[in-house]
Coordinates of C-alpha atoms and ligand atoms in Angstrom, one line a residue:
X89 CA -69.7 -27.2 90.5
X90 CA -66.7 -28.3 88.6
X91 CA -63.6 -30.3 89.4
X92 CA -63.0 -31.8 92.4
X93 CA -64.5 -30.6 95.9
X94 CA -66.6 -31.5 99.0
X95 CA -70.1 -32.1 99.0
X96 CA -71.7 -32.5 102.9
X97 CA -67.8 -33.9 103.5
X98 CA -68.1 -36.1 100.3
X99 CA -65.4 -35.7 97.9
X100 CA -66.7 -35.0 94.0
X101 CA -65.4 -34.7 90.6
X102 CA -68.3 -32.3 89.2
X103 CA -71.2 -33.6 90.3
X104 CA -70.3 -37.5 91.1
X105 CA -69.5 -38.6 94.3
X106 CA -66.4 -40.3 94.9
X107 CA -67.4 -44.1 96.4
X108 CA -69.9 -44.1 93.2
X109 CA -67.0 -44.2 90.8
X110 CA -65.1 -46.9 93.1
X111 CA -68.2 -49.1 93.7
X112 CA -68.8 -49.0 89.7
X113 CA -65.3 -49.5 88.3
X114 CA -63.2 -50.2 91.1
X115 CA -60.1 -49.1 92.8
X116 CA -57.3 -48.7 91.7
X117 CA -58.5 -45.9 89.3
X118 CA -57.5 -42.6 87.6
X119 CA -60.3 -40.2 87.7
X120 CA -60.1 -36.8 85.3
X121 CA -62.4 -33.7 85.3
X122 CA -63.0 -32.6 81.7
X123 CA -64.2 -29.1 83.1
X124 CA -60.6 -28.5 84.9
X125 CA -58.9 -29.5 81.5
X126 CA -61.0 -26.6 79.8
X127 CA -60.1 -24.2 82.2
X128 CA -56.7 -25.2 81.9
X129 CA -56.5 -25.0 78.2
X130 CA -58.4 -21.8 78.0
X131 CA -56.1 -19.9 81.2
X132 CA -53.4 -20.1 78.7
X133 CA -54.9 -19.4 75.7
X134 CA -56.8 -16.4 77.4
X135 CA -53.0 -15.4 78.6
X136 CA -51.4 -15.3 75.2
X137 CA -54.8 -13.3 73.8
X138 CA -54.2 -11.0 76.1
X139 CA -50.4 -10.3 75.4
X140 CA -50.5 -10.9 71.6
X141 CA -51.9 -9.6 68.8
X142 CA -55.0 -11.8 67.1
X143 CA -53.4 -12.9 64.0
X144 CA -50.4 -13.8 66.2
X145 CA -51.8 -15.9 68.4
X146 CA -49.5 -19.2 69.3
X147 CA -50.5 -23.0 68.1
X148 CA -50.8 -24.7 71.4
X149 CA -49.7 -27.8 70.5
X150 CA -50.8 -30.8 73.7
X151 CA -47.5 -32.8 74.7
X152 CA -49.5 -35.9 74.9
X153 CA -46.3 -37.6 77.0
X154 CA -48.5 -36.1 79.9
X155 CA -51.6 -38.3 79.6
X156 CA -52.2 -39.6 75.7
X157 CA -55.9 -41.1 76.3
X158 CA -57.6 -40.6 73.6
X159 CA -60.0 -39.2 74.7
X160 CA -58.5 -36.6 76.8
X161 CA -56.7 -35.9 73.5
X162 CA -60.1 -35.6 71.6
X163 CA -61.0 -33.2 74.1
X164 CA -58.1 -30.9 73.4
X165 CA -58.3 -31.4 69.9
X166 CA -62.3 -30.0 70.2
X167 CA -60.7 -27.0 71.8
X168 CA -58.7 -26.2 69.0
X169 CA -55.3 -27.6 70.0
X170 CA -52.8 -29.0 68.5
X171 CA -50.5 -31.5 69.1
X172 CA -46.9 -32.5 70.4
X173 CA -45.7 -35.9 70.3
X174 CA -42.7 -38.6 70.9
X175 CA -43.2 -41.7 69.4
X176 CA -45.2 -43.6 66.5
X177 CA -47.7 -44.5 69.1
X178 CA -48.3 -41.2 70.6
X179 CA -49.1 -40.5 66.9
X180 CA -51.4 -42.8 66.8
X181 CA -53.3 -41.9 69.2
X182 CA -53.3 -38.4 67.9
X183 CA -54.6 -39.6 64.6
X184 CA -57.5 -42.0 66.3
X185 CA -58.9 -38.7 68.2
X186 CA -58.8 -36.7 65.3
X187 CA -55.4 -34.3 64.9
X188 CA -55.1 -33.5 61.6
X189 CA -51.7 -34.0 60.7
X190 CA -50.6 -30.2 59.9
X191 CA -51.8 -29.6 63.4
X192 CA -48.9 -32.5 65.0
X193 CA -45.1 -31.7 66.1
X194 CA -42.7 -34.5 66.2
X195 CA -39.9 -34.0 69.2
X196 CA -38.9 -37.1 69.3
X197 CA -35.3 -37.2 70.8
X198 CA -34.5 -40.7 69.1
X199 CA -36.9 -40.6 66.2
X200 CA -36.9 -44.5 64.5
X201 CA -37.1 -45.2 60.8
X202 CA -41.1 -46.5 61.2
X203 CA -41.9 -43.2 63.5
X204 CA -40.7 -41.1 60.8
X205 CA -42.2 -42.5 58.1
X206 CA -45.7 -42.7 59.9
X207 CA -45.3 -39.0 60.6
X208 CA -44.4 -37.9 57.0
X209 CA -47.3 -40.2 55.6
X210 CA -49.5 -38.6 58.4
X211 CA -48.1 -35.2 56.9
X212 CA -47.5 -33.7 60.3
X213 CA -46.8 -30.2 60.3
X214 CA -42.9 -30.6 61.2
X215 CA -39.8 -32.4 62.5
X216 CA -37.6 -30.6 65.7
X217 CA -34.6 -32.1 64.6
X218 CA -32.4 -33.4 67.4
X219 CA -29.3 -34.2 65.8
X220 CA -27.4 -34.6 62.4
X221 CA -28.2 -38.1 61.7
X222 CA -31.3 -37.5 62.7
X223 CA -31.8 -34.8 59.8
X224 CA -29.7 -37.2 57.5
X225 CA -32.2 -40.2 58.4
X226 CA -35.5 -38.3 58.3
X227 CA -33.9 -36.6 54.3
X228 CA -33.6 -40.1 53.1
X229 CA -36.8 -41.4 54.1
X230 CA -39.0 -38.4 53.3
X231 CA -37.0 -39.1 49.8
X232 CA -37.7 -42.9 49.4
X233 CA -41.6 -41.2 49.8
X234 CA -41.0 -38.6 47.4
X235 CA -42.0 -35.9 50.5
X236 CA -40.2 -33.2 51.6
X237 CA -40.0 -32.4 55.5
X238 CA -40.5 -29.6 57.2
X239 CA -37.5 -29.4 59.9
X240 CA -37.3 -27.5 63.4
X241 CA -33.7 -27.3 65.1
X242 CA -34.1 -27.7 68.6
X243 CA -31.3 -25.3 70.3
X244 CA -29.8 -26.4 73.8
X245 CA -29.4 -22.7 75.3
X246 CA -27.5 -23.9 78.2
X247 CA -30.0 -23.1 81.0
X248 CA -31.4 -24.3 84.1
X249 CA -35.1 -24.6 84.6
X250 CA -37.0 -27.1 85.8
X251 CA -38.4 -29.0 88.9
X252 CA -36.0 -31.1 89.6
X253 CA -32.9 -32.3 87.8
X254 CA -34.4 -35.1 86.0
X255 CA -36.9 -33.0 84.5
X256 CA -34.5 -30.5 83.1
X257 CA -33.6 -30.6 79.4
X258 CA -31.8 -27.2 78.6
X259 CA -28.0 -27.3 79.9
X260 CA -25.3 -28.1 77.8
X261 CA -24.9 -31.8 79.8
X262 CA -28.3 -33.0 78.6
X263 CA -29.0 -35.0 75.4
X264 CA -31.4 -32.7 74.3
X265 CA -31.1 -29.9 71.6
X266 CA -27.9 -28.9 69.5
X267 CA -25.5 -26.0 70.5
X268 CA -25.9 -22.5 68.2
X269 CA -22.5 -23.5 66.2
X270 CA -24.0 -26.9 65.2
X271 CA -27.6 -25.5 64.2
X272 CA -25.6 -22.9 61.9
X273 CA -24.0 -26.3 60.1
X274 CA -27.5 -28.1 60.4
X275 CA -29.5 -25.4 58.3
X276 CA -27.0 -25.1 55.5
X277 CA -26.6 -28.5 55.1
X278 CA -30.8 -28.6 55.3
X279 CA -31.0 -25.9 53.5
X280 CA -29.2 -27.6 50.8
X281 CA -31.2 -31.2 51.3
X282 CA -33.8 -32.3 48.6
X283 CA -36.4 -33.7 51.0
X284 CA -35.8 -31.6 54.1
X285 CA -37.3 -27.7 54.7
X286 CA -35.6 -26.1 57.4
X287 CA -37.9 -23.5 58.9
X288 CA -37.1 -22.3 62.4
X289 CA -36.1 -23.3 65.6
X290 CA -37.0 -24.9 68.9
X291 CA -36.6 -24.9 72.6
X292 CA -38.3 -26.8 75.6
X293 CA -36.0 -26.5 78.4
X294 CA -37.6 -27.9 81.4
X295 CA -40.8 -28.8 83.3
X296 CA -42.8 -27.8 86.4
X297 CA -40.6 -24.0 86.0
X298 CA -41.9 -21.7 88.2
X299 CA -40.5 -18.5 87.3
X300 CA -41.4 -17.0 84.0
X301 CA -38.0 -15.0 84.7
X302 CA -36.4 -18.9 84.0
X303 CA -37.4 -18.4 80.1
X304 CA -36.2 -15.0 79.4
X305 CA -32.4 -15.7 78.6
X306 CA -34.0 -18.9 76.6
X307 CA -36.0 -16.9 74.3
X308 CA -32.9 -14.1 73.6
X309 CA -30.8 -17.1 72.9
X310 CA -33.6 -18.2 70.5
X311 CA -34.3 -14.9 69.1
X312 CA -30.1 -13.9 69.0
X313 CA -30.0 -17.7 66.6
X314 CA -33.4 -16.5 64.3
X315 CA -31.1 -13.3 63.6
X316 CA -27.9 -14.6 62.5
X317 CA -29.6 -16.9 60.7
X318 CA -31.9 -14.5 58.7
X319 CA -28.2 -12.4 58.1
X320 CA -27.2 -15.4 56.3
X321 CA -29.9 -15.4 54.5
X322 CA -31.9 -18.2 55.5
X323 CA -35.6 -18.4 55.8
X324 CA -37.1 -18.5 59.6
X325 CA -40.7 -18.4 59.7
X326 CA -41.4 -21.0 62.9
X327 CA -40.7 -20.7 66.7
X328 CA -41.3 -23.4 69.1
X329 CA -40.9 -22.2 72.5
X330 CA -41.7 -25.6 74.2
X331 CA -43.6 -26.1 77.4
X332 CA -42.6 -26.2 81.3
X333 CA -46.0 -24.4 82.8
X334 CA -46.2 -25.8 86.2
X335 CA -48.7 -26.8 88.6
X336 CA -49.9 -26.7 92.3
X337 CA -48.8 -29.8 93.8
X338 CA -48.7 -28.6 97.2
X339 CA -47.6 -24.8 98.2
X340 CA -46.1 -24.4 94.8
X341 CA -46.1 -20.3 93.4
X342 CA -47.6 -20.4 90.1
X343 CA -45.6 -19.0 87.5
X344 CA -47.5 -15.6 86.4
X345 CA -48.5 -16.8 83.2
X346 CA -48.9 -12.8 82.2
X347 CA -45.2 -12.2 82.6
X348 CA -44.4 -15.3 80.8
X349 CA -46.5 -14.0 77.6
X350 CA -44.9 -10.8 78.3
X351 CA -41.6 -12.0 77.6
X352 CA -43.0 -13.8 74.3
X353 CA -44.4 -10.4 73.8
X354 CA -41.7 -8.4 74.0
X355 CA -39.0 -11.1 73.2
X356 CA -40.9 -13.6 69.7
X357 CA -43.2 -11.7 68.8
X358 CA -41.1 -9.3 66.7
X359 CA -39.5 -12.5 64.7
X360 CA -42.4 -12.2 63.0
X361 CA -42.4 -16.5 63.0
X362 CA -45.5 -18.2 63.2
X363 CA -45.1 -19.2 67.4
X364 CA -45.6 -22.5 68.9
X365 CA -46.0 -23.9 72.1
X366 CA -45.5 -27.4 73.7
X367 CA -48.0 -27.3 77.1
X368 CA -48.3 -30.9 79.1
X369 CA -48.5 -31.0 82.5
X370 CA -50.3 -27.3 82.6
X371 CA -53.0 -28.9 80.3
X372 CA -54.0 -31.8 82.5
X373 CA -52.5 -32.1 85.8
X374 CA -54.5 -30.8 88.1
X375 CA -57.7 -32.9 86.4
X376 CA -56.8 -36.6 87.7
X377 CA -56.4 -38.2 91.0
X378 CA -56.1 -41.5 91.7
X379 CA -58.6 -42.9 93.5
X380 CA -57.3 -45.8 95.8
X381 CA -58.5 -48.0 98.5
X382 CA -57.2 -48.4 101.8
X383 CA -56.1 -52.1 102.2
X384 CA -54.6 -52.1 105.7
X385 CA -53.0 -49.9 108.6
X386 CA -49.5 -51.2 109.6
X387 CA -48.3 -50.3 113.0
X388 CA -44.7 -50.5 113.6
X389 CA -42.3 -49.1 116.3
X390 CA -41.4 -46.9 113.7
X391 CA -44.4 -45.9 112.0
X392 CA -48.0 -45.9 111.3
X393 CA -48.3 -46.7 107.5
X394 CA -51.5 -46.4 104.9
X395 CA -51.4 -49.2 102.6
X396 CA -53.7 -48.4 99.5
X397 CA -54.2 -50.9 97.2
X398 CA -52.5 -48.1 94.3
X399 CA -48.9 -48.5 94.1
X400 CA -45.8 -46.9 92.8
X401 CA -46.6 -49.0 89.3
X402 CA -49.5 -47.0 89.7
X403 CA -47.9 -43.3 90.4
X404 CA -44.1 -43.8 90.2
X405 CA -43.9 -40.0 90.6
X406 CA -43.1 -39.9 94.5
X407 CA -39.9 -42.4 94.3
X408 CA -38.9 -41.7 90.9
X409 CA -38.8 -37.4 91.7
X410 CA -39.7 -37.7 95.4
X411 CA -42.4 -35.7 94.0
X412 CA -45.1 -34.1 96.3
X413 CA -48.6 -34.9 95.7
X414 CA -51.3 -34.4 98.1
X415 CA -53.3 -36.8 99.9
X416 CA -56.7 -36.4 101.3
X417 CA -59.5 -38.9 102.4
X418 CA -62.6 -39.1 100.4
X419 CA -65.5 -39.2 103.0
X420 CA -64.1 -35.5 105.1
X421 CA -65.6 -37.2 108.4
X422 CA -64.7 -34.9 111.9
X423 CA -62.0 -37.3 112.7
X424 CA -58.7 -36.2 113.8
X425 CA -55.3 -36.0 111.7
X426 CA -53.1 -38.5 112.1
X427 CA -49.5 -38.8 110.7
X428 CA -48.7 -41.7 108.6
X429 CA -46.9 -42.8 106.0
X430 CA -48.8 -43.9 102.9
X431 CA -47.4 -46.6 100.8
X432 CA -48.0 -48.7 98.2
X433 CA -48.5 -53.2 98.2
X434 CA -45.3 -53.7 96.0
X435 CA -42.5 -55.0 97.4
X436 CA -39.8 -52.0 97.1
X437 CA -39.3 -49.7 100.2
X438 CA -39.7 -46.8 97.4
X439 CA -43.6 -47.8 96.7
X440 CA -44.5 -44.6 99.1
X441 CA -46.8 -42.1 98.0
X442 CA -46.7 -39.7 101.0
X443 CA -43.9 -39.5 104.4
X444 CA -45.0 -38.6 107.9
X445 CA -48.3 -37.1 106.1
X446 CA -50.8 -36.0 108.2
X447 CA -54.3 -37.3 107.0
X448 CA -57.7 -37.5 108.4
X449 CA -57.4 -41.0 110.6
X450 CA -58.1 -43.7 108.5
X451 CA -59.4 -46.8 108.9
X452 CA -59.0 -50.3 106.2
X453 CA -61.6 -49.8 103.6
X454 CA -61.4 -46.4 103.6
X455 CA -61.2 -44.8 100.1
X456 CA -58.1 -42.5 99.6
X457 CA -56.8 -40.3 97.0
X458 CA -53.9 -38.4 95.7
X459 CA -53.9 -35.6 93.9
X460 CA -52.7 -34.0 91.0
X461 CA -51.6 -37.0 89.1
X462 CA -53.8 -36.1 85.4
X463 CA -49.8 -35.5 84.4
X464 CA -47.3 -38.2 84.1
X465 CA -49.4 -40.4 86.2
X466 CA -51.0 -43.1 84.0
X467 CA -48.6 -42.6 81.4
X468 CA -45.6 -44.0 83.6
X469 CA -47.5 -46.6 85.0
X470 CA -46.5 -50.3 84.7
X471 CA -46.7 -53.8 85.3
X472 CA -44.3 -54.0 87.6
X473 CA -44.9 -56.8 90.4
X474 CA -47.3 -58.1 87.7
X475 CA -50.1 -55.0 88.3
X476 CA -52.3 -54.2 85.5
X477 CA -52.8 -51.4 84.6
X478 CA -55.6 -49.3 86.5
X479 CA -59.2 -47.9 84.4
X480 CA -59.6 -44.6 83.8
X481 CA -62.7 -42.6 84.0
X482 CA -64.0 -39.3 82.8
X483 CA -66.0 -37.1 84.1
X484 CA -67.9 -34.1 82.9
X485 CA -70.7 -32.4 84.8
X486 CA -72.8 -35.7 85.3
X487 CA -71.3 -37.4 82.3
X488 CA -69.5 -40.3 83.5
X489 CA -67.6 -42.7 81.0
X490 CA -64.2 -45.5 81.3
X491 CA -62.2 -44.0 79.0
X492 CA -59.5 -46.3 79.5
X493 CA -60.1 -49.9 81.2
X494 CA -58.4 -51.6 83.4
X495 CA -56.1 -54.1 82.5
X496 CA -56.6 -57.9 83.2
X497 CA -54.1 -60.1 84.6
X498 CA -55.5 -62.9 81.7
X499 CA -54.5 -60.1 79.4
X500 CA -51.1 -59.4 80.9
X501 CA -50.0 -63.1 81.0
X502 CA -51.4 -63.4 77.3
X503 CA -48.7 -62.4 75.5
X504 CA -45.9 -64.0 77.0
X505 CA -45.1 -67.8 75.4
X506 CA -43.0 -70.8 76.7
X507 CA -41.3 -71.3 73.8
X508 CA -41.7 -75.4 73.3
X509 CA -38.4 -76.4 73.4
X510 CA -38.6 -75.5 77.6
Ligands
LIG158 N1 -41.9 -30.5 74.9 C1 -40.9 -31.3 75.1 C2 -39.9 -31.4 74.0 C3 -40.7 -32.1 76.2 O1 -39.7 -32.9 76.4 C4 -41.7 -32.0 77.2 C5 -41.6 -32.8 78.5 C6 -42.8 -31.1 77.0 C7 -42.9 -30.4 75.9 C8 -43.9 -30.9 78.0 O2 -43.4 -30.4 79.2 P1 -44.5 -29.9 80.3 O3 -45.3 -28.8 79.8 O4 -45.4 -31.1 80.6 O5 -43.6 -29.5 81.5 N2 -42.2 -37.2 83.8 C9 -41.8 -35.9 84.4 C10 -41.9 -34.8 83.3 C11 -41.1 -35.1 82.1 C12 -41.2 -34.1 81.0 C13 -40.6 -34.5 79.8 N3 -40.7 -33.6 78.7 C14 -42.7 -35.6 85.6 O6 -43.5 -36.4 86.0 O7 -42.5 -34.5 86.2

């Protein structure tokens, strides 16, 4: 069996048990199911096959924001994707597992001299420009290395979509994307530029959307921009429709993933651009959980509370989003649901993972875990309250390996110096 499920009331990833993985590495730890990422990566893949043409099909291109180990990375590059990324160092990364650079999107919003020239010396396949000086920066560098860039122009279509409001990117208040009016200005001037190739366009307006209704007016602003560009004359032969795909977290609906090609379909196809997509949380997801220890139960008057030995600079997900992510006890025993609240040992009343959650009764020692954190859950972690960072492990069928260790405090204090003169 893949992914994560109950064997004789012992939770498993594939076909390891649970405690095994916390008596060999410890807890703390993020644990990931290679076979889920497949299924993930193929579901959509398998979706767009089905809606579009085989010479059309989309480059999924991995936004590795979501969870940039390397070898998770290396595991979607084996599948044939490509890759999204937002820094030098998610480059990288991207490079170390094997992208190929024509395969790698920049999307950077605030893309630095050294992150551009890395890209352009990495030959990645293109730029989404964000803004003019931006465009302006990335023509002068590509110059000084005799390159010429391939540029994107991410449009802001004004839109709501998204989870929540900190995890929306497409209305006119966010920092993200430039209006119509300023793309028409950006490709002339492009157009005109020695070192930069505009090609297309590009939108990612949210995350965690749940209703492939939400990307319908995007894409007819997209494909209404592609037109009056083309009627001036310009070349368009890219579209980068960004990510968003949700997930279950809880009771979530999943966005139908056959309407959503559908509208690519009926909506990008007939640009007749080469299309791309920008899937991260879809990709991955569901494949983690982070495996945590009970340390102690704290009664108060109040409340009954789980303190795992994870914490928020774990998983900031739940106070940062009040995001819902489920938790579950490892060993299923027969004993009866109690409500608690489960929390976190850092000293913020925010360090909660779960309120007034009803969990199998739990006792200290008991091993924990909570869900749905492959996304956006290592990848924000921190060192706040002076926490290394926890190991991640890999798992596929009975393949077992620490993909990522965990940090030591020796290692944490290491690069901090008291400067003599103290
Ligand atoms: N493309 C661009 C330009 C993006 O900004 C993002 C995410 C993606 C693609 C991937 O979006 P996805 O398919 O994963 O929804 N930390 C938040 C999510 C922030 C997403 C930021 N941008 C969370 O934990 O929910």
């Amino acid at each position: 069996m893949s992914g994560f499920h109950d064997i004789n009331g012992v939770l498993h990833v594939d076909n390891v048990p649970l405690p095994d993985i916390a008596k060999q590495y410890g807890t703390p730890c993020y644990v990931y199911s290679a076979s889920v990422i497949r299924g993930q990566f193929n579901a959509l893949k398998d979706a767009m096959a089905r809606a579009l043409p085989a010479n059309r099909q989309p480059l999924l291109c991995y936004a590795c924001k979501a969870n940039s180990n390397i070898a998770i990375l290396k595991l979607l590059q084996n599948l044939g994707s490509g890759l999204e990324i937002v820094s030098e160092g998610e480059l990288l990364r991207g490079l170390k597992a094997g992208f190929s650079g024509n395969k790698i999107i920049s999307t950077s919003f605030g893309k630095n001299e050294s992150e551009i020239k890395a890209c352009l010396k990495a030959g990645i396949l293109q730029f989404n420009v964000e803004s003019p000086d931006e465009l302006d920066n990335i023509n002068k560098f590509a110059g000084e290395m005799g390159k010429c860039a391939d540029a994107l122009f991410r449009l802001n279509p004004d839109i709501r979509g998204g989870g929540n409001s900190k995890i929306e990117t497409g209305r006119k208040e966010d920092k993200f994307g430039n209006t119509a009016d300023d793309i028409l200005r950006l490709y002339k001037i492009a157009n005109e530029m020695e070192n930069v190739t505009p090609l297309g366009l590009s939108i990612h307006i949210g995350s965690q959307i749940s209703q492939a209704n939400t990307f319908k007016p995007a894409f007819e602003k997209l494909a209404e921009l592609v037109h009056i560009l083309r009627g001036k004359g310009y070349k368009v032969e890219r579209t980068d429709i960004g990510g968003g795909f949700p997930i279950i977290y809880n009771d979530e609906q999943l966005l139908d993933l056959d309407e959503y090609a559908g509208f690519v379909r009926d909506i990008i196809l007939p640009l007749n651009t080469q299309i791309q997509m920008e899937p991260g949380r879809y990709m991955v997801g569901n494949a983690g959980i982070l495996l945590a220890k009970t340390q102690y139960i704290k009664q108060t008057p109040a409340r009954e509370f789980i303190v795992l030995d994870a914490g928020m600079s774990d998983l900031i997900r739940p106070t940062l989003y009040e995001a819902y992510h489920n938790v579950r006890t490892v060993m299923n025993s027969n004993r009866n649901a109690k409500t608690y609240d489960v929390v976190g040992p850092i000293c913020e009343s925010g360090d909660i993972f779960a309120k007034n959650r009803s969990v199998n009764e739990v006792n200290d020692g008991d091993l924990l875990v909570i869900e749905s954190v492959g996304a956006y859950g290592f990848s924000m972690a921190s060192n706040y309250n002076s926490r290394p960072l926890p190991a991640e492990i890999l798992v596929d069928g009975d393949n077992i390996a620490l993909i990522g260790a965990a940090q030591t405090i020796d290692e944490l204090i290491a690069r901090e110096n008291i400067p003599d003169w103290l």
